[in-house]
PDB file of N, CA, C and O in Angstrom:
ATOM      1  N   UNK A   1     -69.287  20.882 100.415  1.00 97.00           N
ATOM      2  CA  UNK A   1     -68.128  21.181  99.614  1.00 97.00           C
ATOM      3  C   UNK A   1     -68.594  21.914  98.373  1.00 97.00           C
ATOM      4  O   UNK A   1     -69.490  21.434  97.666  1.00 97.00           O
ATOM      5  N   UNK A   2     -68.004  23.047  98.087  1.00 98.00           N
ATOM      6  CA  UNK A   2     -68.275  23.784  96.868  1.00 98.00           C
ATOM      7  C   UNK A   2     -67.011  23.722  96.033  1.00 98.00           C
ATOM      8  O   UNK A   2     -65.957  24.219  96.432  1.00 98.00           O
ATOM      9  N   UNK A   3     -67.108  23.132  94.833  1.00 98.00           N
ATOM     10  CA  UNK A   3     -65.966  22.962  93.948  1.00 98.00           C
ATOM     11  C   UNK A   3     -66.127  23.920  92.774  1.00 98.00           C
ATOM     12  O   UNK A   3     -67.162  23.907  92.105  1.00 98.00           O
ATOM     13  N   UNK A   4     -65.116  24.733  92.503  1.00 98.00           N
ATOM     14  CA  UNK A   4     -65.150  25.690  91.418  1.00 98.00           C
ATOM     15  C   UNK A   4     -63.904  25.498  90.543  1.00 98.00           C
ATOM     16  O   UNK A   4     -62.789  25.517  91.072  1.00 98.00           O
ATOM     17  N   UNK A   5     -64.120  25.309  89.251  1.00 98.00           N
ATOM     18  CA  UNK A   5     -63.020  25.194  88.318  1.00 98.00           C
ATOM     19  C   UNK A   5     -62.724  26.495  87.611  1.00 98.00           C
ATOM     20  O   UNK A   5     -63.626  27.297  87.369  1.00 98.00           O
ATOM     21  N   UNK A   6     -61.457  26.686  87.264  1.00 98.00           N
ATOM     22  CA  UNK A   6     -61.010  27.883  86.548  1.00 98.00           C
ATOM     23  C   UNK A   6     -60.110  27.514  85.400  1.00 98.00           C
ATOM     24  O   UNK A   6     -59.540  26.420  85.362  1.00 98.00           O
ATOM     25  N   UNK A   7     -59.950  28.443  84.442  1.00 97.00           N
ATOM     26  CA  UNK A   7     -59.062  28.217  83.290  1.00 97.00           C
ATOM     27  C   UNK A   7     -58.198  29.432  83.082  1.00 97.00           C
ATOM     28  O   UNK A   7     -58.432  30.514  83.622  1.00 97.00           O
ATOM     29  N   UNK A   8     -57.194  29.252  82.249  1.00 96.00           N
ATOM     30  CA  UNK A   8     -56.374  30.402  81.803  1.00 96.00           C
ATOM     31  C   UNK A   8     -57.140  31.131  80.727  1.00 96.00           C
ATOM     32  O   UNK A   8     -58.238  30.748  80.337  1.00 96.00           O
ATOM     33  N   UNK A   9     -56.514  32.187  80.192  1.00 93.00           N
ATOM     34  CA  UNK A   9     -57.183  32.993  79.183  1.00 93.00           C
ATOM     35  C   UNK A   9     -56.864  32.582  77.765  1.00 93.00           C
ATOM     36  O   UNK A   9     -57.062  33.311  76.810  1.00 93.00           O
ATOM     37  N   UNK A  10     -56.377  31.351  77.569  1.00 93.00           N
ATOM     38  CA  UNK A  10     -56.084  30.831  76.245  1.00 93.00           C
ATOM     39  C   UNK A  10     -57.357  30.216  75.683  1.00 93.00           C
ATOM     40  O   UNK A  10     -57.988  29.378  76.342  1.00 93.00           O
ATOM     41  N   UNK A  11     -57.755  30.604  74.491  1.00 93.00           N
ATOM     42  CA  UNK A  11     -58.969  30.063  73.887  1.00 93.00           C
ATOM     43  C   UNK A  11     -60.156  30.986  74.048  1.00 93.00           C
ATOM     44  O   UNK A  11     -60.063  32.064  74.653  1.00 93.00           O
ATOM     45  N   UNK A  12     -61.312  30.498  73.532  1.00 95.00           N
ATOM     46  CA  UNK A  12     -62.519  31.341  73.557  1.00 95.00           C
ATOM     47  C   UNK A  12     -63.167  31.325  74.956  1.00 95.00           C
ATOM     48  O   UNK A  12     -62.961  30.376  75.733  1.00 95.00           O
ATOM     49  N   UNK A  13     -63.945  32.332  75.214  1.00 95.00           N
ATOM     50  CA  UNK A  13     -64.672  32.452  76.496  1.00 95.00           C
ATOM     51  C   UNK A  13     -65.602  31.259  76.721  1.00 95.00           C
ATOM     52  O   UNK A  13     -65.633  30.690  77.806  1.00 95.00           O
ATOM     53  N   UNK A  14     -66.371  30.894  75.690  1.00 96.00           N
ATOM     54  CA  UNK A  14     -67.312  29.786  75.831  1.00 96.00           C
ATOM     55  C   UNK A  14     -66.616  28.441  76.076  1.00 96.00           C
ATOM     56  O   UNK A  14     -67.028  27.673  76.910  1.00 96.00           O
ATOM     57  N   UNK A  15     -65.527  28.211  75.339  1.00 96.00           N
ATOM     58  CA  UNK A  15     -64.760  26.973  75.525  1.00 96.00           C
ATOM     59  C   UNK A  15     -64.161  26.917  76.923  1.00 96.00           C
ATOM     60  O   UNK A  15     -64.222  25.868  77.581  1.00 96.00           O
ATOM     61  N   UNK A  16     -63.667  28.033  77.405  1.00 97.00           N
ATOM     62  CA  UNK A  16     -63.075  28.059  78.750  1.00 97.00           C
ATOM     63  C   UNK A  16     -64.130  27.887  79.833  1.00 97.00           C
ATOM     64  O   UNK A  16     -63.849  27.223  80.850  1.00 97.00           O
ATOM     65  N   UNK A  17     -65.311  28.435  79.633  1.00 97.00           N
ATOM     66  CA  UNK A  17     -66.370  28.211  80.647  1.00 97.00           C
ATOM     67  C   UNK A  17     -66.734  26.732  80.694  1.00 97.00           C
ATOM     68  O   UNK A  17     -66.854  26.149  81.774  1.00 97.00           O
ATOM     69  N   UNK A  18     -66.893  26.117  79.529  1.00 97.00           N
ATOM     70  CA  UNK A  18     -67.203  24.681  79.501  1.00 97.00           C
ATOM     71  C   UNK A  18     -66.077  23.858  80.150  1.00 97.00           C
ATOM     72  O   UNK A  18     -66.350  22.928  80.915  1.00 97.00           O
ATOM     73  N   UNK A  19     -64.848  24.215  79.855  1.00 97.00           N
ATOM     74  CA  UNK A  19     -63.703  23.506  80.465  1.00 97.00           C
ATOM     75  C   UNK A  19     -63.681  23.677  81.961  1.00 97.00           C
ATOM     76  O   UNK A  19     -63.401  22.719  82.706  1.00 97.00           O
ATOM     77  N   UNK A  20     -63.982  24.885  82.460  1.00 98.00           N
ATOM     78  CA  UNK A  20     -63.955  25.097  83.906  1.00 98.00           C
ATOM     79  C   UNK A  20     -65.051  24.253  84.609  1.00 98.00           C
ATOM     80  O   UNK A  20     -64.810  23.759  85.698  1.00 98.00           O
ATOM     81  N   UNK A  21     -66.203  24.090  83.964  1.00 98.00           N
ATOM     82  CA  UNK A  21     -67.248  23.240  84.533  1.00 98.00           C
ATOM     83  C   UNK A  21     -66.799  21.783  84.548  1.00 98.00           C
ATOM     84  O   UNK A  21     -66.966  21.095  85.565  1.00 98.00           O
ATOM     85  N   UNK A  22     -66.190  21.305  83.464  1.00 98.00           N
ATOM     86  CA  UNK A  22     -65.731  19.934  83.399  1.00 98.00           C
ATOM     87  C   UNK A  22     -64.638  19.690  84.449  1.00 98.00           C
ATOM     88  O   UNK A  22     -64.618  18.640  85.070  1.00 98.00           O
ATOM     89  N   UNK A  23     -63.763  20.649  84.609  1.00 98.00           N
ATOM     90  CA  UNK A  23     -62.690  20.522  85.598  1.00 98.00           C
ATOM     91  C   UNK A  23     -63.280  20.385  87.005  1.00 98.00           C
ATOM     92  O   UNK A  23     -62.870  19.526  87.786  1.00 98.00           O
ATOM     93  N   UNK A  24     -64.250  21.203  87.325  1.00 98.00           N
ATOM     94  CA  UNK A  24     -64.893  21.140  88.649  1.00 98.00           C
ATOM     95  C   UNK A  24     -65.662  19.837  88.841  1.00 98.00           C
ATOM     96  O   UNK A  24     -65.635  19.228  89.908  1.00 98.00           O
ATOM     97  N   UNK A  25     -66.376  19.407  87.788  1.00 98.00           N
ATOM     98  CA  UNK A  25     -67.154  18.155  87.886  1.00 98.00           C
ATOM     99  C   UNK A  25     -66.269  16.967  88.116  1.00 98.00           C
ATOM    100  O   UNK A  25     -66.620  16.063  88.892  1.00 98.00           O
ATOM    101  N   UNK A  26     -65.099  16.931  87.484  1.00 98.00           N
ATOM    102  CA  UNK A  26     -64.176  15.834  87.685  1.00 98.00           C
ATOM    103  C   UNK A  26     -63.769  15.710  89.157  1.00 98.00           C
ATOM    104  O   UNK A  26     -63.735  14.623  89.739  1.00 98.00           O
ATOM    105  N   UNK A  27     -63.484  16.833  89.765  1.00 98.00           N
ATOM    106  CA  UNK A  27     -63.071  16.841  91.178  1.00 98.00           C
ATOM    107  C   UNK A  27     -64.277  16.466  92.066  1.00 98.00           C
ATOM    108  O   UNK A  27     -64.143  15.683  93.002  1.00 98.00           O
ATOM    109  N   UNK A  28     -65.462  17.021  91.761  1.00 98.00           N
ATOM    110  CA  UNK A  28     -66.640  16.685  92.519  1.00 98.00           C
ATOM    111  C   UNK A  28     -66.961  15.188  92.443  1.00 98.00           C
ATOM    112  O   UNK A  28     -67.287  14.560  93.445  1.00 98.00           O
ATOM    113  N   UNK A  29     -66.832  14.616  91.239  1.00 98.00           N
ATOM    114  CA  UNK A  29     -67.045  13.181  91.092  1.00 98.00           C
ATOM    115  C   UNK A  29     -66.054  12.361  91.913  1.00 98.00           C
ATOM    116  O   UNK A  29     -66.427  11.342  92.486  1.00 98.00           O
ATOM    117  N   UNK A  30     -64.817  12.827  91.976  1.00 98.00           N
ATOM    118  CA  UNK A  30     -63.837  12.132  92.782  1.00 98.00           C
ATOM    119  C   UNK A  30     -64.234  12.189  94.286  1.00 98.00           C
ATOM    120  O   UNK A  30     -64.163  11.170  94.980  1.00 98.00           O
ATOM    121  N   UNK A  31     -64.648  13.359  94.738  1.00 98.00           N
ATOM    122  CA  UNK A  31     -65.082  13.477  96.143  1.00 98.00           C
ATOM    123  C   UNK A  31     -66.253  12.534  96.428  1.00 98.00           C
ATOM    124  O   UNK A  31     -66.310  11.911  97.492  1.00 98.00           O
ATOM    125  N   UNK A  32     -67.179  12.423  95.490  1.00 98.00           N
ATOM    126  CA  UNK A  32     -68.344  11.534  95.675  1.00 98.00           C
ATOM    127  C   UNK A  32     -67.882  10.061  95.677  1.00 98.00           C
ATOM    128  O   UNK A  32     -68.415   9.252  96.439  1.00 98.00           O
ATOM    129  N   UNK A  33     -66.840   9.742  94.906  1.00 98.00           N
ATOM    130  CA  UNK A  33     -66.341   8.379  94.877  1.00 98.00           C
ATOM    131  C   UNK A  33     -65.704   7.972  96.209  1.00 98.00           C
ATOM    132  O   UNK A  33     -65.580   6.791  96.510  1.00 98.00           O
ATOM    133  N   UNK A  34     -65.315   8.994  97.003  1.00 98.00           N
ATOM    134  CA  UNK A  34     -64.775   8.712  98.316  1.00 98.00           C
ATOM    135  C   UNK A  34     -65.849   8.472  99.375  1.00 98.00           C
ATOM    136  O   UNK A  34     -65.525   8.155 100.506  1.00 98.00           O
ATOM    137  N   UNK A  35     -67.125   8.631  98.967  1.00 97.00           N
ATOM    138  CA  UNK A  35     -68.218   8.348  99.859  1.00 97.00           C
ATOM    139  C   UNK A  35     -68.907   9.560 100.451  1.00 97.00           C
ATOM    140  O   UNK A  35     -69.746   9.432 101.356  1.00 97.00           O
ATOM    141  N   UNK A  36     -68.585  10.762  99.959  1.00 96.00           N
ATOM    142  CA  UNK A  36     -69.295  11.949 100.471  1.00 96.00           C
ATOM    143  C   UNK A  36     -70.747  11.930 100.031  1.00 96.00           C
ATOM    144  O   UNK A  36     -71.077  11.417  98.959  1.00 96.00           O
ATOM    145  N   UNK A  37     -71.593  12.512 100.839  1.00 96.00           N
ATOM    146  CA  UNK A  37     -73.005  12.615 100.540  1.00 96.00           C
ATOM    147  C   UNK A  37     -73.224  13.543  99.375  1.00 96.00           C
ATOM    148  O   UNK A  37     -72.771  14.699  99.420  1.00 96.00           O
ATOM    149  N   UNK A  38     -73.917  13.132  98.305  1.00 97.00           N
ATOM    150  CA  UNK A  38     -74.106  13.954  97.146  1.00 97.00           C
ATOM    151  C   UNK A  38     -74.790  15.307  97.438  1.00 97.00           C
ATOM    152  O   UNK A  38     -74.559  16.271  96.749  1.00 97.00           O
ATOM    153  N   UNK A  39     -75.582  15.349  98.497  1.00 96.00           N
ATOM    154  CA  UNK A  39     -76.237  16.616  98.825  1.00 96.00           C
ATOM    155  C   UNK A  39     -75.273  17.633  99.430  1.00 96.00           C
ATOM    156  O   UNK A  39     -75.609  18.802  99.555  1.00 96.00           O
ATOM    157  N   UNK A  40     -74.079  17.192  99.758  1.00 96.00           N
ATOM    158  CA  UNK A  40     -73.069  18.082 100.339  1.00 96.00           C
ATOM    159  C   UNK A  40     -72.018  18.550  99.339  1.00 96.00           C
ATOM    160  O   UNK A  40     -71.100  19.272  99.710  1.00 96.00           O
ATOM    161  N   UNK A  41     -72.130  18.129  98.071  1.00 98.00           N
ATOM    162  CA  UNK A  41     -71.131  18.464  97.071  1.00 98.00           C
ATOM    163  C   UNK A  41     -71.783  19.210  95.909  1.00 98.00           C
ATOM    164  O   UNK A  41     -72.714  18.685  95.298  1.00 98.00           O
ATOM    165  N   UNK A  42     -71.318  20.423  95.642  1.00 98.00           N
ATOM    166  CA  UNK A  42     -71.758  21.165  94.476  1.00 98.00           C
ATOM    167  C   UNK A  42     -70.574  21.572  93.648  1.00 98.00           C
ATOM    168  O   UNK A  42     -69.457  21.646  94.180  1.00 98.00           O
ATOM    169  N   UNK A  43     -70.815  21.835  92.376  1.00 98.00           N
ATOM    170  CA  UNK A  43     -69.683  22.276  91.536  1.00 98.00           C
ATOM    171  C   UNK A  43     -70.191  23.316  90.543  1.00 98.00           C
ATOM    172  O   UNK A  43     -71.368  23.394  90.221  1.00 98.00           O
ATOM    173  N   UNK A  44     -69.249  24.155  90.085  1.00 98.00           N
ATOM    174  CA  UNK A  44     -69.567  25.163  89.100  1.00 98.00           C
ATOM    175  C   UNK A  44     -68.282  25.559  88.356  1.00 98.00           C
ATOM    176  O   UNK A  44     -67.172  25.341  88.832  1.00 98.00           O
ATOM    177  N   UNK A  45     -68.493  26.195  87.215  1.00 98.00           N
ATOM    178  CA  UNK A  45     -67.381  26.718  86.446  1.00 98.00           C
ATOM    179  C   UNK A  45     -67.183  28.187  86.766  1.00 98.00           C
ATOM    180  O   UNK A  45     -68.144  28.967  86.730  1.00 98.00           O
ATOM    181  N   UNK A  46     -65.987  28.575  87.042  1.00 96.00           N
ATOM    182  CA  UNK A  46     -65.676  29.970  87.346  1.00 96.00           C
ATOM    183  C   UNK A  46     -65.166  30.715  86.129  1.00 96.00           C
ATOM    184  O   UNK A  46     -65.026  31.920  86.152  1.00 96.00           O
ATOM    185  N   UNK A  47     -64.910  29.984  85.054  1.00 95.00           N
ATOM    186  CA  UNK A  47     -64.431  30.603  83.825  1.00 95.00           C
ATOM    187  C   UNK A  47     -62.981  31.007  83.870  1.00 95.00           C
ATOM    188  O   UNK A  47     -62.148  30.401  84.539  1.00 95.00           O
ATOM    189  N   UNK A  48     -62.672  32.096  83.150  1.00 96.00           N
ATOM    190  CA  UNK A  48     -61.304  32.562  82.980  1.00 96.00           C
ATOM    191  C   UNK A  48     -60.825  33.358  84.151  1.00 96.00           C
ATOM    192  O   UNK A  48     -61.554  34.207  84.678  1.00 96.00           O
ATOM    193  N   UNK A  49     -59.589  33.108  84.567  1.00 95.00           N
ATOM    194  CA  UNK A  49     -58.935  33.917  85.617  1.00 95.00           C
ATOM    195  C   UNK A  49     -58.111  34.975  84.894  1.00 95.00           C
ATOM    196  O   UNK A  49     -57.282  34.650  84.054  1.00 95.00           O
ATOM    197  N   UNK A  50     -58.343  36.222  85.221  1.00 91.00           N
ATOM    198  CA  UNK A  50     -57.587  37.329  84.643  1.00 91.00           C
ATOM    199  C   UNK A  50     -56.437  37.682  85.567  1.00 91.00           C
ATOM    200  O   UNK A  50     -56.468  37.385  86.761  1.00 91.00           O
ATOM    201  N   UNK A  51     -55.430  38.319  85.041  1.00 91.00           N
ATOM    202  CA  UNK A  51     -54.358  38.785  85.884  1.00 91.00           C
ATOM    203  C   UNK A  51     -52.971  38.401  85.349  1.00 91.00           C
ATOM    204  O   UNK A  51     -52.864  37.808  84.264  1.00 91.00           O
ATOM    205  N   UNK A  52     -51.967  38.728  86.129  1.00 93.00           N
ATOM    206  CA  UNK A  52     -50.585  38.520  85.731  1.00 93.00           C
ATOM    207  C   UNK A  52     -49.980  37.220  86.229  1.00 93.00           C
ATOM    208  O   UNK A  52     -48.765  37.074  86.250  1.00 93.00           O
ATOM    209  N   UNK A  53     -50.808  36.267  86.644  1.00 93.00           N
ATOM    210  CA  UNK A  53     -50.301  34.995  87.110  1.00 93.00           C
ATOM    211  C   UNK A  53     -49.791  34.166  85.934  1.00 93.00           C
ATOM    212  O   UNK A  53     -50.225  34.364  84.792  1.00 93.00           O
ATOM    213  N   UNK A  54     -48.968  33.191  86.227  1.00 96.00           N
ATOM    214  CA  UNK A  54     -48.545  32.232  85.221  1.00 96.00           C
ATOM    215  C   UNK A  54     -49.764  31.405  84.779  1.00 96.00           C
ATOM    216  O   UNK A  54     -50.712  31.214  85.532  1.00 96.00           O
ATOM    217  N   UNK A  55     -49.725  30.942  83.549  1.00 94.00           N
ATOM    218  CA  UNK A  55     -50.862  30.210  82.994  1.00 94.00           C
ATOM    219  C   UNK A  55     -51.244  28.998  83.839  1.00 94.00           C
ATOM    220  O   UNK A  55     -52.419  28.739  84.071  1.00 94.00           O
ATOM    221  N   UNK A  56     -50.258  28.258  84.352  1.00 94.00           N
ATOM    222  CA  UNK A  56     -50.556  27.079  85.158  1.00 94.00           C
ATOM    223  C   UNK A  56     -51.224  27.458  86.475  1.00 94.00           C
ATOM    224  O   UNK A  56     -51.936  26.615  87.057  1.00 94.00           O
ATOM    225  N   UNK A  57     -51.027  28.630  86.984  1.00 95.00           N
ATOM    226  CA  UNK A  57     -51.687  29.071  88.214  1.00 95.00           C
ATOM    227  C   UNK A  57     -53.146  29.410  88.005  1.00 95.00           C
ATOM    228  O   UNK A  57     -53.949  29.360  88.929  1.00 95.00           O
ATOM    229  N   UNK A  58     -53.506  29.751  86.790  1.00 96.00           N
ATOM    230  CA  UNK A  58     -54.895  30.087  86.450  1.00 96.00           C
ATOM    231  C   UNK A  58     -55.741  28.843  86.264  1.00 96.00           C
ATOM    232  O   UNK A  58     -56.959  28.851  86.461  1.00 96.00           O
ATOM    233  N   UNK A  59     -55.095  27.762  85.839  1.00 96.00           N
ATOM    234  CA  UNK A  59     -55.777  26.498  85.583  1.00 96.00           C
ATOM    235  C   UNK A  59     -55.848  25.709  86.868  1.00 96.00           C
ATOM    236  O   UNK A  59     -54.950  24.940  87.204  1.00 96.00           O
ATOM    237  N   UNK A  60     -56.958  25.886  87.584  1.00 97.00           N
ATOM    238  CA  UNK A  60     -56.998  25.283  88.916  1.00 97.00           C
ATOM    239  C   UNK A  60     -58.454  24.976  89.303  1.00 97.00           C
ATOM    240  O   UNK A  60     -59.390  25.385  88.670  1.00 97.00           O
ATOM    241  N   UNK A  61     -58.585  24.262  90.425  1.00 98.00           N
ATOM    242  CA  UNK A  61     -59.849  23.997  91.054  1.00 98.00           C
ATOM    243  C   UNK A  61     -59.751  24.407  92.525  1.00 98.00           C
ATOM    244  O   UNK A  61     -58.780  24.072  93.170  1.00 98.00           O
ATOM    245  N   UNK A  62     -60.765  25.125  93.009  1.00 97.00           N
ATOM    246  CA  UNK A  62     -60.803  25.485  94.393  1.00 97.00           C
ATOM    247  C   UNK A  62     -61.937  24.718  95.058  1.00 97.00           C
ATOM    248  O   UNK A  62     -63.002  24.539  94.490  1.00 97.00           O
ATOM    249  N   UNK A  63     -61.659  24.255  96.284  1.00 98.00           N
ATOM    250  CA  UNK A  63     -62.665  23.545  97.067  1.00 98.00           C
ATOM    251  C   UNK A  63     -62.891  24.335  98.336  1.00 98.00           C
ATOM    252  O   UNK A  63     -61.950  24.564  99.105  1.00 98.00           O
ATOM    253  N   UNK A  64     -64.151  24.733  98.556  1.00 98.00           N
ATOM    254  CA  UNK A  64     -64.513  25.414  99.808  1.00 98.00           C
ATOM    255  C   UNK A  64     -65.306  24.464 100.653  1.00 98.00           C
ATOM    256  O   UNK A  64     -66.312  23.910 100.213  1.00 98.00           O
ATOM    257  N   UNK A  65     -64.824  24.254 101.850  1.00 96.00           N
ATOM    258  CA  UNK A  65     -65.464  23.335 102.795  1.00 96.00           C
ATOM    259  C   UNK A  65     -66.182  24.164 103.871  1.00 96.00           C
ATOM    260  O   UNK A  65     -65.550  25.007 104.541  1.00 96.00           O
ATOM    261  N   UNK A  66     -67.476  23.978 104.019  1.00 90.00           N
ATOM    262  CA  UNK A  66     -68.228  24.713 105.028  1.00 90.00           C
ATOM    263  C   UNK A  66     -69.216  23.790 105.672  1.00 90.00           C
ATOM    264  O   UNK A  66     -69.559  22.721 105.136  1.00 90.00           O
ATOM    265  N   UNK A  67     -69.730  24.194 106.806  1.00 75.00           N
ATOM    266  CA  UNK A  67     -70.728  23.371 107.493  1.00 75.00           C
ATOM    267  C   UNK A  67     -71.935  24.175 107.874  1.00 75.00           C
ATOM    268  O   UNK A  67     -72.022  25.321 107.842  1.00 75.00           O
TER     269      UNK A  67
END
């Protein structure tokens, strides 16, 4: 599982990168609490999402499942 967190463009770049990492870690920790093998879960911050989407659509976490 690869977990990537994203943020809207409100605030500074550094703050948003930190927030995106925290957002992803929270989801990764939840997946681990369900009993997933820690070697199968990674997380990272994707930073700011650019574009014309609504702010709430930019603030998200994506989970990619691969084998």
